[in-house]
XYZ file of C-alpha atoms in Angstrom:
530
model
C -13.615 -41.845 84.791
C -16.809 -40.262 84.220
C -18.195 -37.942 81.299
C -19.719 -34.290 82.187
C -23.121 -35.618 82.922
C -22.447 -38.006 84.789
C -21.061 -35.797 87.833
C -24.271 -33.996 89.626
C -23.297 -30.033 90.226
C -25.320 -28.535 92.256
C -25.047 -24.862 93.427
C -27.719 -24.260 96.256
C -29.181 -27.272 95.705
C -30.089 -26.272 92.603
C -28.825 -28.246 89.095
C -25.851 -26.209 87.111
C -25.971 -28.401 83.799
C -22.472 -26.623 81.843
C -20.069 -25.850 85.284
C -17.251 -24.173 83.122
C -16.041 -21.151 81.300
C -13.418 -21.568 78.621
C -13.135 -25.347 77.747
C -13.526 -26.265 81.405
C -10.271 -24.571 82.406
C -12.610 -21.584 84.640
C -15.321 -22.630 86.851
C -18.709 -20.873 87.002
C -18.493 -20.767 90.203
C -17.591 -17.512 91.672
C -15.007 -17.836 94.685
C -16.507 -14.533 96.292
C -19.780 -16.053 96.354
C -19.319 -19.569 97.992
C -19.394 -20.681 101.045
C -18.559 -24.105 101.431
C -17.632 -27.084 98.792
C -19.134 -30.847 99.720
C -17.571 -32.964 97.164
C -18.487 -37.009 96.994
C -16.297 -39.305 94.664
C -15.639 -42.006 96.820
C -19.186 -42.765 98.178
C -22.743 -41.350 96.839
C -24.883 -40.470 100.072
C -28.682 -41.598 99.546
C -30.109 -37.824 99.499
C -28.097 -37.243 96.062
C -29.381 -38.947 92.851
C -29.982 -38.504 89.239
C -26.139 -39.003 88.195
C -23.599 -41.983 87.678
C -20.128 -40.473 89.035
C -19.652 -38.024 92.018
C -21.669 -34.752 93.349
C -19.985 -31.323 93.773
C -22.390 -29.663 96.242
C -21.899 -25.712 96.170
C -23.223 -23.628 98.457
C -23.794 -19.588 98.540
C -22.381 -17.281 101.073
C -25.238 -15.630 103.144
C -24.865 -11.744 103.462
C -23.461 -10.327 106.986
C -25.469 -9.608 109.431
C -23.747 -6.965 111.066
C -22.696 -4.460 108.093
C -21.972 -3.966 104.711
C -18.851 -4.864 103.278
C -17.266 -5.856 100.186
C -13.859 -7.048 97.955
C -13.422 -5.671 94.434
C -10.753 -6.533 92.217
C -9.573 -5.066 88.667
C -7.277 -7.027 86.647
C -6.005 -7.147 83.056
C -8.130 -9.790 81.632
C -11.190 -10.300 84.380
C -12.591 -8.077 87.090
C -14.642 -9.145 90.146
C -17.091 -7.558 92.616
C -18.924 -8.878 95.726
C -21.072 -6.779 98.167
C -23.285 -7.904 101.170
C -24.910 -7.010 104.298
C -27.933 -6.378 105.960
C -30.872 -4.652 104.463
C -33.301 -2.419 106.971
C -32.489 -1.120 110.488
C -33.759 -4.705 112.237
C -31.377 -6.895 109.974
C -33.888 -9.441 109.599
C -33.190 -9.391 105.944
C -29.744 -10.034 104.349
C -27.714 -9.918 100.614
C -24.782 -10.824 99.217
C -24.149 -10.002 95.461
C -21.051 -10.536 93.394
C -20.536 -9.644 89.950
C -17.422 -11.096 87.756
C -16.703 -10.397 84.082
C -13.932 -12.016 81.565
C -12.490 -9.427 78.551
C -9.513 -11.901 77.728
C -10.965 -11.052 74.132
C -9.456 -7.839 73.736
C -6.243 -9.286 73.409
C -6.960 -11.920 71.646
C -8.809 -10.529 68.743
C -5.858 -8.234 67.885
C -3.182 -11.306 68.958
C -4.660 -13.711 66.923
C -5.572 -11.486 63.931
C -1.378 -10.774 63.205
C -0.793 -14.174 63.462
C -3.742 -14.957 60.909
C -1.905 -11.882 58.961
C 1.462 -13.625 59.146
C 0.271 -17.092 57.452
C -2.171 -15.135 55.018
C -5.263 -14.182 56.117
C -7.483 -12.171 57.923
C -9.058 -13.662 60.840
C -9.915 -13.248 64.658
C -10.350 -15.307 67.578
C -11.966 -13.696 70.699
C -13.422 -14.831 74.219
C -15.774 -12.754 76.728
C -18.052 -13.895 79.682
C -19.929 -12.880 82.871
C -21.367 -14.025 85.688
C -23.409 -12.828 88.777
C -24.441 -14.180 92.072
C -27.147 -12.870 94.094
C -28.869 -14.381 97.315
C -31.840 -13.138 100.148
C -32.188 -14.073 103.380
C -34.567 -13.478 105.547
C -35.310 -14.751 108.944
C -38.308 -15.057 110.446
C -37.859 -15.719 114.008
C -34.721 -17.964 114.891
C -36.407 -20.744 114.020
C -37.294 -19.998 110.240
C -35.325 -18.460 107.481
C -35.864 -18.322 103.891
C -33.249 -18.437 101.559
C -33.015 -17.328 97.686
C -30.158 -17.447 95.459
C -30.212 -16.152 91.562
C -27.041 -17.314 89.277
C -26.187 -16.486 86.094
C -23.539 -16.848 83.206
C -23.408 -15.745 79.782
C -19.761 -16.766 77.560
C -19.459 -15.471 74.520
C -16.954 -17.228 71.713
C -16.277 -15.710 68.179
C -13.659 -17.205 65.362
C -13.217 -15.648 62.131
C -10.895 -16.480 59.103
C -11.450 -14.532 55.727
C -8.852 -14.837 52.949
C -8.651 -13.043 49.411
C -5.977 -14.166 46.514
C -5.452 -14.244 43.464
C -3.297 -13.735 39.761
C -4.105 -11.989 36.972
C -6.071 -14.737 35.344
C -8.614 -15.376 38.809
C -9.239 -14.113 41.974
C -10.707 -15.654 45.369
C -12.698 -15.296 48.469
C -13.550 -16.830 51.182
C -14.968 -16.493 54.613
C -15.167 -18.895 57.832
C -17.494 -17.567 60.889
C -18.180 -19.458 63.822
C -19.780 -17.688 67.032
C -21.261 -19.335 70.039
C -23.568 -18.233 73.098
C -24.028 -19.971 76.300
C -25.474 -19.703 79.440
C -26.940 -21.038 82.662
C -30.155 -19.741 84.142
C -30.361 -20.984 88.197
C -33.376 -19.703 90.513
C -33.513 -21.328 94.062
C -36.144 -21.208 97.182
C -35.429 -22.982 100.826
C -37.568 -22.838 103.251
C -36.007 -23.908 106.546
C -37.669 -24.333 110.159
C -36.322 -25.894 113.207
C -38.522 -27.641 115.343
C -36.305 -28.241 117.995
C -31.872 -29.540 118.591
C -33.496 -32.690 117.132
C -35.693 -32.416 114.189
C -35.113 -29.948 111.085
C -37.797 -29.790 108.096
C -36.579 -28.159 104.606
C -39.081 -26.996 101.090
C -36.950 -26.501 98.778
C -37.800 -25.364 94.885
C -35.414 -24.350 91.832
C -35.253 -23.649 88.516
C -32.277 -24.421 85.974
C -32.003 -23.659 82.351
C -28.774 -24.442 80.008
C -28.940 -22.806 76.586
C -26.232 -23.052 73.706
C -26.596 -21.312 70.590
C -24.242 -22.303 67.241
C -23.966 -19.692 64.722
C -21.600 -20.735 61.012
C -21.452 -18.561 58.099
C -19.307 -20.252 54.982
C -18.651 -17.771 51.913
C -16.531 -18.299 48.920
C -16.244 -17.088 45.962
C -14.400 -16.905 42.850
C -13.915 -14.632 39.291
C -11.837 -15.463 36.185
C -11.566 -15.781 32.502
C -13.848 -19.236 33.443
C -16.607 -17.065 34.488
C -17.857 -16.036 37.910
C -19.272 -17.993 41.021
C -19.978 -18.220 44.996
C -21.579 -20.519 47.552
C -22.825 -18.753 50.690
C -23.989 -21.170 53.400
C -25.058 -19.485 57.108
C -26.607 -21.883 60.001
C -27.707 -21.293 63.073
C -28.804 -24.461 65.892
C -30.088 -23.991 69.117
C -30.327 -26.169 72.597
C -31.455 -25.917 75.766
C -33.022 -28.072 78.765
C -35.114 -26.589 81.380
C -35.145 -28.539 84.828
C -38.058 -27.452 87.467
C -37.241 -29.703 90.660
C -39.597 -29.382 94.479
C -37.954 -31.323 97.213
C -39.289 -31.415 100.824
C -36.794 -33.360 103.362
C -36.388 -33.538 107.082
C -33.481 -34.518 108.886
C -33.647 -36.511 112.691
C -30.925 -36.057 114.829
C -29.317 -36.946 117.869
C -25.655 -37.121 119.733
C -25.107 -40.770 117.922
C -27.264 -40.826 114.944
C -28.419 -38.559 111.829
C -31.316 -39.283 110.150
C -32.436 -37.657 106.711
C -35.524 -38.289 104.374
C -37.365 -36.705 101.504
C -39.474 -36.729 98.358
C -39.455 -34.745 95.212
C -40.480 -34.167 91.602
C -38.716 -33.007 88.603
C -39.790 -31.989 85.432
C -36.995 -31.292 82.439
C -38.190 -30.240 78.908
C -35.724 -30.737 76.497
C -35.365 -28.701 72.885
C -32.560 -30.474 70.627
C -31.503 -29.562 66.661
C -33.603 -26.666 66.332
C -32.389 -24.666 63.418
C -32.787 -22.508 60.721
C -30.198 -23.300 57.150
C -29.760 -21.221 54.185
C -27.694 -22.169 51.315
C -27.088 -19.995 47.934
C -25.021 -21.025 45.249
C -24.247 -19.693 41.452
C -24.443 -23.415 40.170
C -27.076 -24.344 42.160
C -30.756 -23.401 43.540
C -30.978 -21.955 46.793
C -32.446 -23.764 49.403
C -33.540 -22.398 52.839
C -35.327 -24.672 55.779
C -36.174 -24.735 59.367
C -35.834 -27.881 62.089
C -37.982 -27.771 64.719
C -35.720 -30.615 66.261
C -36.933 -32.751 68.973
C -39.107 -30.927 71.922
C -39.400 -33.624 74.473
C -40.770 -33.250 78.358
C -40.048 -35.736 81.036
C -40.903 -36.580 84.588
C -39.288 -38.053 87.767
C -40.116 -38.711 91.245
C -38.061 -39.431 94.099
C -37.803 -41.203 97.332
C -34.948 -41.385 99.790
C -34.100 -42.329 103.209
C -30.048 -42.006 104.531
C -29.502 -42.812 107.970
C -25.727 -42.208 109.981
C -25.030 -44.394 112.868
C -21.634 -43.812 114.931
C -22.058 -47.201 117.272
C -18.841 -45.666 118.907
C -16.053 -43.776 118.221
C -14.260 -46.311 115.835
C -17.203 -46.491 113.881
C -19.269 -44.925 111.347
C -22.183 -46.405 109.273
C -23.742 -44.862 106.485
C -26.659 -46.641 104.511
C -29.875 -45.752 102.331
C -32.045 -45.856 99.219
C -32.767 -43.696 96.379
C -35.798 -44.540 94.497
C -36.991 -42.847 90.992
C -39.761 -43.547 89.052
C -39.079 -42.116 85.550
C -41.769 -41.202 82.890
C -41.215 -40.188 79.302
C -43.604 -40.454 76.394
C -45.961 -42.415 78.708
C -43.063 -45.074 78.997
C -42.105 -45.628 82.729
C -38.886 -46.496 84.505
C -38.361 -47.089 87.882
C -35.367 -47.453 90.229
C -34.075 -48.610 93.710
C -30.379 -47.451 94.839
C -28.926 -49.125 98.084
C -25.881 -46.842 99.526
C -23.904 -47.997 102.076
C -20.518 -46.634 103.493
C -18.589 -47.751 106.121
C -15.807 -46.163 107.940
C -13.564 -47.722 110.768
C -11.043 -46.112 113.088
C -8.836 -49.463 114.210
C -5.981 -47.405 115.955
C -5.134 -43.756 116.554
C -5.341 -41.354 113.475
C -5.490 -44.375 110.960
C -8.717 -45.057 109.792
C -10.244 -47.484 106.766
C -13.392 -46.826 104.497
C -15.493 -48.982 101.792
C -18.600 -47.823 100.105
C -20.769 -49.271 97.544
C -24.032 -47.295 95.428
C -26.080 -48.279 92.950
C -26.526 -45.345 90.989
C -28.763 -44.369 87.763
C -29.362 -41.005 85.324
C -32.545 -40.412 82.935
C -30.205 -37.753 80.661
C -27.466 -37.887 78.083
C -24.863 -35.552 76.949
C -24.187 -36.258 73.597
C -20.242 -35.544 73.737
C -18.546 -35.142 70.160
C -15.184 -37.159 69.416
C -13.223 -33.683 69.277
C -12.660 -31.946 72.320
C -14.520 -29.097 71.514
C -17.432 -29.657 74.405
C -19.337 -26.593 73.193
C -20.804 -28.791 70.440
C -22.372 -31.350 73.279
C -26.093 -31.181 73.937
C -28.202 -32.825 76.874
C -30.481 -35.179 75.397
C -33.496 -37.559 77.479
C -33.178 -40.886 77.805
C -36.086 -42.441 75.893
C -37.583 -45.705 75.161
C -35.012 -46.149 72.657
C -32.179 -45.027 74.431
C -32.834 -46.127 77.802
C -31.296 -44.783 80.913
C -28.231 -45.489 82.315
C -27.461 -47.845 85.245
C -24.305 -48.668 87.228
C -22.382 -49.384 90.572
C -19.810 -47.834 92.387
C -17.517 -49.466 94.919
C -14.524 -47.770 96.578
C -11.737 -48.755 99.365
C -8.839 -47.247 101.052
C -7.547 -45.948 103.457
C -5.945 -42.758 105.338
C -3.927 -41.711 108.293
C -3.297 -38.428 110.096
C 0.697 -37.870 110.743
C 2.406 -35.338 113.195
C 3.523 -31.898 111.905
C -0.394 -31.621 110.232
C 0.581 -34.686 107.251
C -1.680 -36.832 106.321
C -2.041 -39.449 103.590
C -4.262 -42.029 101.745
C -4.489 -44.619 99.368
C -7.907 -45.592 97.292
C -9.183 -47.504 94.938
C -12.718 -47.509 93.156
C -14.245 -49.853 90.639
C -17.313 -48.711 88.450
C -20.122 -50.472 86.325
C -21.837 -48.380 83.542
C -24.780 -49.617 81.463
C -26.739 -48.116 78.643
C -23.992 -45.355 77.845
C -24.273 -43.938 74.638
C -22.360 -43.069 71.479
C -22.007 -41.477 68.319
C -22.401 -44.093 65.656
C -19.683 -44.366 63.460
C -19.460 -41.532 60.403
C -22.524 -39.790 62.377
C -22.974 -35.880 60.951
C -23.549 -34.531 63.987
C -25.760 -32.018 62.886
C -28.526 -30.453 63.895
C -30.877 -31.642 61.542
C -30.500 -34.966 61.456
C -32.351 -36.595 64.394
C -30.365 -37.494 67.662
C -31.417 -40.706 68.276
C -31.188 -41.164 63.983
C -26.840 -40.547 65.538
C -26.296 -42.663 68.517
C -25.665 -46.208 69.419
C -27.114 -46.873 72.874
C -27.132 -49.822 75.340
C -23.083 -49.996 76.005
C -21.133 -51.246 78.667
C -18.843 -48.904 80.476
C -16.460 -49.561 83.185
C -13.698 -47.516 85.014
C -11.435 -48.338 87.865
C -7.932 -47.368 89.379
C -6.070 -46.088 92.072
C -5.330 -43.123 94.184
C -2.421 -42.061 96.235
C -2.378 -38.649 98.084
C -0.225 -36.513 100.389
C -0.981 -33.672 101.661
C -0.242 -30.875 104.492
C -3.135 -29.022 105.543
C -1.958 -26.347 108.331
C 1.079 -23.906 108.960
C 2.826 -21.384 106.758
C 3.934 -24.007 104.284
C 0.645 -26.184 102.959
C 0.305 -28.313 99.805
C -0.680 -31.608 98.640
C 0.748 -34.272 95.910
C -1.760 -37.115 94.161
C -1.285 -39.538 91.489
C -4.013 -41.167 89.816
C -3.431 -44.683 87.669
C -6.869 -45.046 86.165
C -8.619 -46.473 83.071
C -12.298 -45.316 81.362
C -13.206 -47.613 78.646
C -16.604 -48.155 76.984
C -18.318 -51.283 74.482
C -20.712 -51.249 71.913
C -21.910 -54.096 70.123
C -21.952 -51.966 66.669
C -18.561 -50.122 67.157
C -14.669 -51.608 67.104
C -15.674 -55.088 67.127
C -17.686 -55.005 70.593
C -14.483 -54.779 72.619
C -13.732 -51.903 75.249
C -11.622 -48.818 73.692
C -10.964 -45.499 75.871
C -13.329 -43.264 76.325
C -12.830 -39.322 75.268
C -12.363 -39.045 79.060
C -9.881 -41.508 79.668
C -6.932 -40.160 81.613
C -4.510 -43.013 82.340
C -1.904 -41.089 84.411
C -2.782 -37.799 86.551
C -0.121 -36.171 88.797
C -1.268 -32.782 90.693
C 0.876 -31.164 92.869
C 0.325 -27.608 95.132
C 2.518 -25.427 97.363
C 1.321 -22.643 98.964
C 3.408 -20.393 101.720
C 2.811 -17.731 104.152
C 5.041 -15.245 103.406
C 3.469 -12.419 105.786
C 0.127 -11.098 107.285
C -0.520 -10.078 103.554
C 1.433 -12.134 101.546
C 0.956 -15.607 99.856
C 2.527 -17.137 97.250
C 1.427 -20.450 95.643
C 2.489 -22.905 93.261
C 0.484 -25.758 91.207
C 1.561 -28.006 88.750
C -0.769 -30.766 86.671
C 0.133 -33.304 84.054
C -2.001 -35.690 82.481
C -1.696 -38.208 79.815
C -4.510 -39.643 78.197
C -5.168 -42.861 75.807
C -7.702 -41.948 72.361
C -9.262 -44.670 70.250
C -8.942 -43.644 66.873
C -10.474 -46.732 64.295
C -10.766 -50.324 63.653
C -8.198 -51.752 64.464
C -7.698 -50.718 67.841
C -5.380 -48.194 67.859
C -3.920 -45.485 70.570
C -2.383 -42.147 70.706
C -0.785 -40.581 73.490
C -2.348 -36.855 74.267
């Protein structure tokens, strides 16, 4: 029920601030290069903070230590590579690289430029992207290893539409041009040493950068008996956020209890609606300026404690704090989270959970009311448009069955404050300033239900969920300060998977997704199914 930034991605502990390829339908995340998946969307364990929704915790597959091997694939549209092993005859030191790349665009460029011939004109749509994975490791002794991991992606989308007409009393042309560039930047560092089975100390230091470039070039012109005349408008706007974070932790542990705690800093510095634009006319001067947008730097600092208690065997405790002091143009913020999850075995394989966080975020992602995300920037919250607040509470239940089924029912309820908006009629340009766009200070809630079924082991696996859930937001300036849907609202979701073991080598699969979402579309309240 949550919007992109408010769900914490982290790949080596390390923030990755645009997750997707292609509209969201590819993740960044290379399937050759991971080696395990934590995800959190029921319960939000003290060590994580800095978001309102869930955490996707990614982490990279460390190179084999006993020789080098590899998988490569060549396909149609995308090809893959991974490679790793040990490096030097003592195999202190290992790597693991993989290397994937997207050319979907050389079919669609000549696809989509007959179908732009069939209605008229001459245009092209096409799609390309990369991305690489690289990670060290080198051990020390066996009780220190260091760890670093290097990601990158670079996408690459182009639409072009050109037309030319006319009688023998005018003629006409015109040209539409939009490319875009993005791409994530991740550096990591972890230090590890292990003091002994009980105590565990981490240093851990990354770098992320997200940058999105927005190219448009508008040409038209026309000749006739009337005289002769164009308009030429090109544009170019530029983002990015740069996010330097240090943590230090250390983790207690013993056959009944975990213990984890840490400190950190972060530093982000934002650039939003930088830009050059260059208009030329026939009927008009020509007029050419530059934005320097808004260049804005920001600190945090963290606290947290999370300690796991199993009493006995029926029981499981879970509690903490997260604590953030926030500074941005010498205005200060501050923050204290209590987590606590609970989980409780009654009988058998049947077990019940609850969890409650409070939960806060110092950034924005100013979404756009289309779907096109590529036009959303990360933006700081500010004095103006303070930070945003909630809760999360979730309940259900689950229960292991015979023959490897299993199934569970949940519901979650959650709180949002000081969400923001696009005002009404906003440009949403670049060189208008942000907070000159947005309504801030609304009220956001989401809440539903969850039923899953799933079988997990034996040569015929798969899983089916429904999901009856509502996102709504309320500003006091827009639709008469009552809730409407947000763009993420997705009332109904049914997913469904089947996978079977054919052979030794063979596996086929099956998945199947449907989704139907409400939109708010103007005063009065109106909806449209999607």
């Amino acid at each position: 029920g949550g919007s992109p930034d408010q769900n914490l991605m982290l790949l080596d502990g390390a923030p990755v601030y645009n997750p997707s390829h292609i509209y969201g339908f590819t993740s960044v995340f290379n399937g050759d290069a991971i080696d395990h998946v934590s995800v959190y969307k029921d319960r939000y364990p003290a060590r994580y903070g800095g978001r309102l929704c869930s955490v996707i915790d990614v982490g990279v597959a460390e190179g084999d230590t006993g020789k080098l091997n590899g998988i490569f694939s060549f396909g149609l549209v995308a090809s893959r590579l991974n490679l790793n092993g040990p490096i030097g005859k003592k195999k202190n030191t290992t790597f693991a690289a993989s290397v994937r790349g997207c050319y979907v665009g050389l079919y669609t460029g000549p696809i989509s430029k007959r179908q732009y011939k069939s209605t008229g004109y001459d245009g092209r749509i096409a799609y390309y992207f990369g991305d690489v994975n690289i990670k060290l490791t080198h051990r020390f002794n066996k009780k220190t290893k260091l760890l670093a991991n290097f990601f990158t992606n670079n996408d690459y989308y182009s639409f072009s539409r050109q037309f030319n007409s006319g009688t023998n009393v005018y003629t006409e042309k015109g040209l539409t041009q939009h490319d875009i560039y993005w791409s994530n930047y991740v550096a990591s560092l972890l230090l590890t040493h292990v003091f002994n089975d009980s105590w565990q100390m981490n240093q851990h230091v990354s770098f992320s950068r997200y940058r999105i470039v927005n190219n448009d070039h508008d040409d038209y012109s026309q000749s006739g008996i009337n005289g002769n005349w164009f308009s030429d408008v090109t544009s170019q706007s530029l983002s990015h956020i740069n996010d330097i974070t240090w943590q230090e932790d250390a983790t207690y542990q013993t056959a009944s209890q975990t213990f984890i705690m840490g400190a950190g800093l972060t530093a982000r510095m934002f650039q939003t609606g930088k830009g050059d634009y260059n208009f030329r006319s026939s009927f008009a001067d020509s007029l050419r300026f530059t934005v320097n947008g808004s260049q804005i730097n920001t600190l945090e600092a963290f606290v947290f404690a999370e300690d796991e208690y199993h009493p006995n065997k029926s029981r499981l405790i879970n509690g903490g704090f997260h604590a953030r002091v926030y500074v941005v143009n010498k205005k200060v913020f501050a923050s204290l989270l209590p987590r606590v999850n609970i989980l409780y075995n009654p009988a058998g394989k049947f077990y019940l959970r609850a969890s409650a966080s409070g939960v806060s975020q110092n950034i924005h992602l100013l979404a756009t009311a289309s779907s096109n995300i590529l036009n959303d920037y990360w933006v700081p919250a500010t004095a103006k448009v303070k930070p945003e607040t909630g809760w999360n509470f979730s309940a259900g239940m689950t229960q292991k069955l015979p023959l490897n089924f299993e199934w569970s029912i949940d519901g979650f309820y959650r709180l949002m404050n000081n969400v923001v908006e696009y005002r009404d009629g906003a440009k949403q340009d670049f060189y208008t300033p942000w907070e000159d766009q947005i309504v801030g200070g609304g009220k956001g809630r989401s809440y539903g239900t969850e039923i899953y079924v799933a079988r997990s082991k034996g040569k015929v696996t798969g899983s089916v969920s429904y999901t009856l859930s509502w996102s709504e937001r309320r500003f006091t300036t827009l639709n008469n300060n009552q809730y409407f849907p947000y763009k993420y609202d997705r009332r109904h979701n049914l997913a469904m998977q089947l996978t079977y073991l054919v052979g030794r080598y063979i596996e086929l699969g099956a998945a199947y997704v449907y989704g139907l979402s409400l939109i708010h579309i103007s005063e009065p309240t109106r909806l449209l199914r999607s």
